[in-house]
Coordinates of C-alpha atoms in Angstrom, one line a residue:
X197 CA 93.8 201.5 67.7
X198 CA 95.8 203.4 70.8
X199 CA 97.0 199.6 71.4
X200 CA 99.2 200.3 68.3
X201 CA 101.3 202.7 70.4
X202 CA 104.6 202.0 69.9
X203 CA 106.1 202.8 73.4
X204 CA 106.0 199.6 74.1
X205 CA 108.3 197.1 71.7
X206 CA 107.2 197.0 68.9
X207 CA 103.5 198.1 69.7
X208 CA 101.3 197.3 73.0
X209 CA 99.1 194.6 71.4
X210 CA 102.4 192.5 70.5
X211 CA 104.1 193.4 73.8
X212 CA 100.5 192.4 75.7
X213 CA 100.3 189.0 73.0
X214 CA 103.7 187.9 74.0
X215 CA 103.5 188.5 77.9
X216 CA 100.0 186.6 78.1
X217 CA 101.2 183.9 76.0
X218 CA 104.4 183.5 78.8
X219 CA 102.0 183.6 81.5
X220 CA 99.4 180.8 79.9
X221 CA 102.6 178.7 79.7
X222 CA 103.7 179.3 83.7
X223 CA 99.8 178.0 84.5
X224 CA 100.0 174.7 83.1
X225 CA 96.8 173.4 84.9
X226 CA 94.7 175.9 84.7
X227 CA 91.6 176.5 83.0
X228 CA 92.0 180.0 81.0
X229 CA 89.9 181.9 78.6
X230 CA 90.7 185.2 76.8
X231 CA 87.9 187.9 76.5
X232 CA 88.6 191.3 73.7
X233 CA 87.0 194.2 74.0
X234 CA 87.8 197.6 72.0
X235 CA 84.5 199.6 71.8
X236 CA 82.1 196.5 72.3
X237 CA 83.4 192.6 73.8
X238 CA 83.1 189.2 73.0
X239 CA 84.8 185.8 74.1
X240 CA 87.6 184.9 71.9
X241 CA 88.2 181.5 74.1
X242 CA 86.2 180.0 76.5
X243 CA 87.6 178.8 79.8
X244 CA 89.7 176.0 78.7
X245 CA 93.0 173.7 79.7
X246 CA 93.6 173.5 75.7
X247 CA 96.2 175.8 75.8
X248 CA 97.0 175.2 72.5
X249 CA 94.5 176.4 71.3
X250 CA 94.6 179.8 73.7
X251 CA 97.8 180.7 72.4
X252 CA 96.6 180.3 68.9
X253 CA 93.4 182.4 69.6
X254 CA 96.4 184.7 71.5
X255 CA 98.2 184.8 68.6
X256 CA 95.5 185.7 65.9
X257 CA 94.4 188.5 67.7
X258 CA 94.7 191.5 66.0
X259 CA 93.8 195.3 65.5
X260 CA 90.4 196.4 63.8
X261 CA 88.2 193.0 64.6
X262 CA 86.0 194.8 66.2
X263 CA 85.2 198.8 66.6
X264 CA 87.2 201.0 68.4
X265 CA 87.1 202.7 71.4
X266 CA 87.8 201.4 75.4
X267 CA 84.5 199.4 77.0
X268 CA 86.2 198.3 80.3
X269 CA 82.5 197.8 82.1
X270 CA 81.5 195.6 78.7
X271 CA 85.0 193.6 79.0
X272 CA 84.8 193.3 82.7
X273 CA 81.0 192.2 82.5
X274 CA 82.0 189.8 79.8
X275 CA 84.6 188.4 82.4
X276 CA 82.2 188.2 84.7
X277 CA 79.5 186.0 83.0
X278 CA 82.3 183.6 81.8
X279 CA 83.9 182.7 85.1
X280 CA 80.8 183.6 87.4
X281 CA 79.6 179.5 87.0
X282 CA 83.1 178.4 87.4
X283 CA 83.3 176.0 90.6
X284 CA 87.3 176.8 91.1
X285 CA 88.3 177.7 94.8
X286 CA 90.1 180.6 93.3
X287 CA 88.5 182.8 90.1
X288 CA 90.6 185.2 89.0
X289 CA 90.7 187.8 85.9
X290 CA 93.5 190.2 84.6
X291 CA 91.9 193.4 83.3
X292 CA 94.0 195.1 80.8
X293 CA 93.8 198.5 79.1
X294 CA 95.2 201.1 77.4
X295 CA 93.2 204.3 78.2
X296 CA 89.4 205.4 79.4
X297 CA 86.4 203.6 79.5
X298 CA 84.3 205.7 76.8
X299 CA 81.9 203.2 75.5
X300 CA 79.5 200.4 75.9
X301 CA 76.3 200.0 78.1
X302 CA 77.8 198.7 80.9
X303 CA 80.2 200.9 83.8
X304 CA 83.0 199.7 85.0
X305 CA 82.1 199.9 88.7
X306 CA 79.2 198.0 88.2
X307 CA 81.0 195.6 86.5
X308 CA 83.6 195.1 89.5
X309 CA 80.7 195.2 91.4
X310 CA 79.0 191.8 89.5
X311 CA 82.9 190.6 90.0
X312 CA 83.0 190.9 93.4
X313 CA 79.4 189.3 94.0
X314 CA 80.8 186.4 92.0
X315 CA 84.4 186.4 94.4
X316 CA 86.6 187.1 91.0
X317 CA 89.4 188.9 91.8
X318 CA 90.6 191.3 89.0
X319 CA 94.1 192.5 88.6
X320 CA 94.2 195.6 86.5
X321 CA 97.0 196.5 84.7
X322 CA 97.2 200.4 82.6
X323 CA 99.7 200.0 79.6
X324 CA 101.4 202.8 78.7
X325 CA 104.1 205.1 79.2
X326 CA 103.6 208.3 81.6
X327 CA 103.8 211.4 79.2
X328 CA 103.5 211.2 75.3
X329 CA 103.2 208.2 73.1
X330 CA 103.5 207.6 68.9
X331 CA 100.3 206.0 68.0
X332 CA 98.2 206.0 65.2
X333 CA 96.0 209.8 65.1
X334 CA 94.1 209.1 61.4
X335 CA 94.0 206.4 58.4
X336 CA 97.1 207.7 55.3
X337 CA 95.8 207.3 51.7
X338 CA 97.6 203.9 51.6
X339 CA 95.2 202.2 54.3
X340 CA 97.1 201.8 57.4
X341 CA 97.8 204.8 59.7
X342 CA 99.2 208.0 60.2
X343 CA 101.1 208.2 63.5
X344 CA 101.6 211.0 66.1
X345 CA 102.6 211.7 69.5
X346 CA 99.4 211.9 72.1
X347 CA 99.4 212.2 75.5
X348 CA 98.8 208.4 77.1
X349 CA 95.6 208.8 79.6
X350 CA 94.7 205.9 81.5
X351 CA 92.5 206.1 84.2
X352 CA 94.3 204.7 87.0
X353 CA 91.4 205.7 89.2
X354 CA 89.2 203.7 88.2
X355 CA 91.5 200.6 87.6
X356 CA 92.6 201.2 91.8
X357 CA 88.9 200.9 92.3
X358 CA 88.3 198.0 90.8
X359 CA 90.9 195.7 91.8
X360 CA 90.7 197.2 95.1
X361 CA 87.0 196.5 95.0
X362 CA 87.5 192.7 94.1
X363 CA 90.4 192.3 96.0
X364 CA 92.9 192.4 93.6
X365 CA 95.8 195.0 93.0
X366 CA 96.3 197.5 90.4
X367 CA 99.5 197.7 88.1
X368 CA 101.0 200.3 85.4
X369 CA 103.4 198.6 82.5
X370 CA 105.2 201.3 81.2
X371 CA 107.4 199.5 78.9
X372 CA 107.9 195.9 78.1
X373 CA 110.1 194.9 81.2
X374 CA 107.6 195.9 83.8
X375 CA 104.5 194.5 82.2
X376 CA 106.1 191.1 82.2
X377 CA 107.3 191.7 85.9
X378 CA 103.8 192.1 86.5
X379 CA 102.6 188.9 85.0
X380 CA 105.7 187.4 86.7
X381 CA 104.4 188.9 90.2
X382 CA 100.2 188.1 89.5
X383 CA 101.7 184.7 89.0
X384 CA 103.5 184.2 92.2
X385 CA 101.1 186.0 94.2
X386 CA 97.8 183.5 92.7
X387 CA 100.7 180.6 93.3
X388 CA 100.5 182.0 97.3
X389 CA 96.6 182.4 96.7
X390 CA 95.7 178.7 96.2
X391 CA 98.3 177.3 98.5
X392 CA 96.4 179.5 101.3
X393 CA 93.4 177.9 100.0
X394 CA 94.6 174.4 99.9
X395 CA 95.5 175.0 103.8
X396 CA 92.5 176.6 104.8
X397 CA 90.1 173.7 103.1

């Protein structure tokens, strides 16, 4: 639910939908799935070059699917199991969240560690302003929520040690602008990536 936040325009879910949808159109070629994961995480699309079909999945995605709370070893693990048979040159997963990991079986750290094993390189991106945020705090009598200001904790920590881990880099979207400038530089930099490859092979 903290993904309701409104300090990005108009919440971090949309904001997030509409970035990831740019960037799926920028990679033409490539095969990309989509992985969700609140307080458990499942695979909403398979790897896939139906990218149709990805922004559709994109699009549907929505608040309250599944239950809440911030599983980034369970989303990171799901990652992993998805790409870790892929036979690209270059496997690569961005790993976004809004807060703390504070559920699910799995840590993070053991997660990045299965990444690593499996050479996927995870970008991790924190989404949220620095300070205090309007998100939803309870359910009003009407069924939707009742908003308040909370303080926005991500643990950049962790997200550092991860992409650091798996050779990735970490980035913190603090408003709309910058999260797409950060799907604009992953972009350019996996762009650099696979023309390395391509030299080396």
């Amino acid at each position: 639910s903290s993904m309701l936040a409104q300090d990005l325009k108009p919440n971090r879910l949309e904001a997030t939908k509409a970035v990831a949808a740019n960037f799926i159109e920028g990679r033409p070629n490539d095969r990309i799935g989509l992985v969700v994961y609140a307080g458990e995480s499942y695979t909403q699309t398979p790897l896939t070059t139906d990218h149709a079909v990805l922004r559709n999945a994109l699009s549907d995605l929505k608040h309250g699917l599944i239950e809440d709370g911030t599983a980034i070893g369970m989303g990171l693990a799901t990652i992993v199991n998805r790409l870790k048979e892929s036979k690209a040159k270059s496997k690569v997963a961005i790993l976004l969240t809004d807060g703390e990991n504070n559920r699910g079986e799995i840590d993070p750290i053991t997660a990045s560690q299965l990444a690593e094993e499996y050479n996927i390189r995870v970008y991790t991106i924190g989404v949220g302003t620095k300070g205090m945020a309007r998100m939803p705090i309870a359910y009003n009598a009407r069924g939707g929520f009742q908003f308040g200001n909370v303080e926005v904790n991500i643990d950049e920590e962790l997200l550092q040690e991860i992409a650091s881990e798996t050779g990735g880099k970490y980035f913190r979207a603090t408003d709309n602008e910058k999260l797409q400038a950060i799907y604009n530089e992953i972009d350019a930099l996996e762009k650099t990536k696979l023309q390395e490859i391509k030299f080396y092979t």
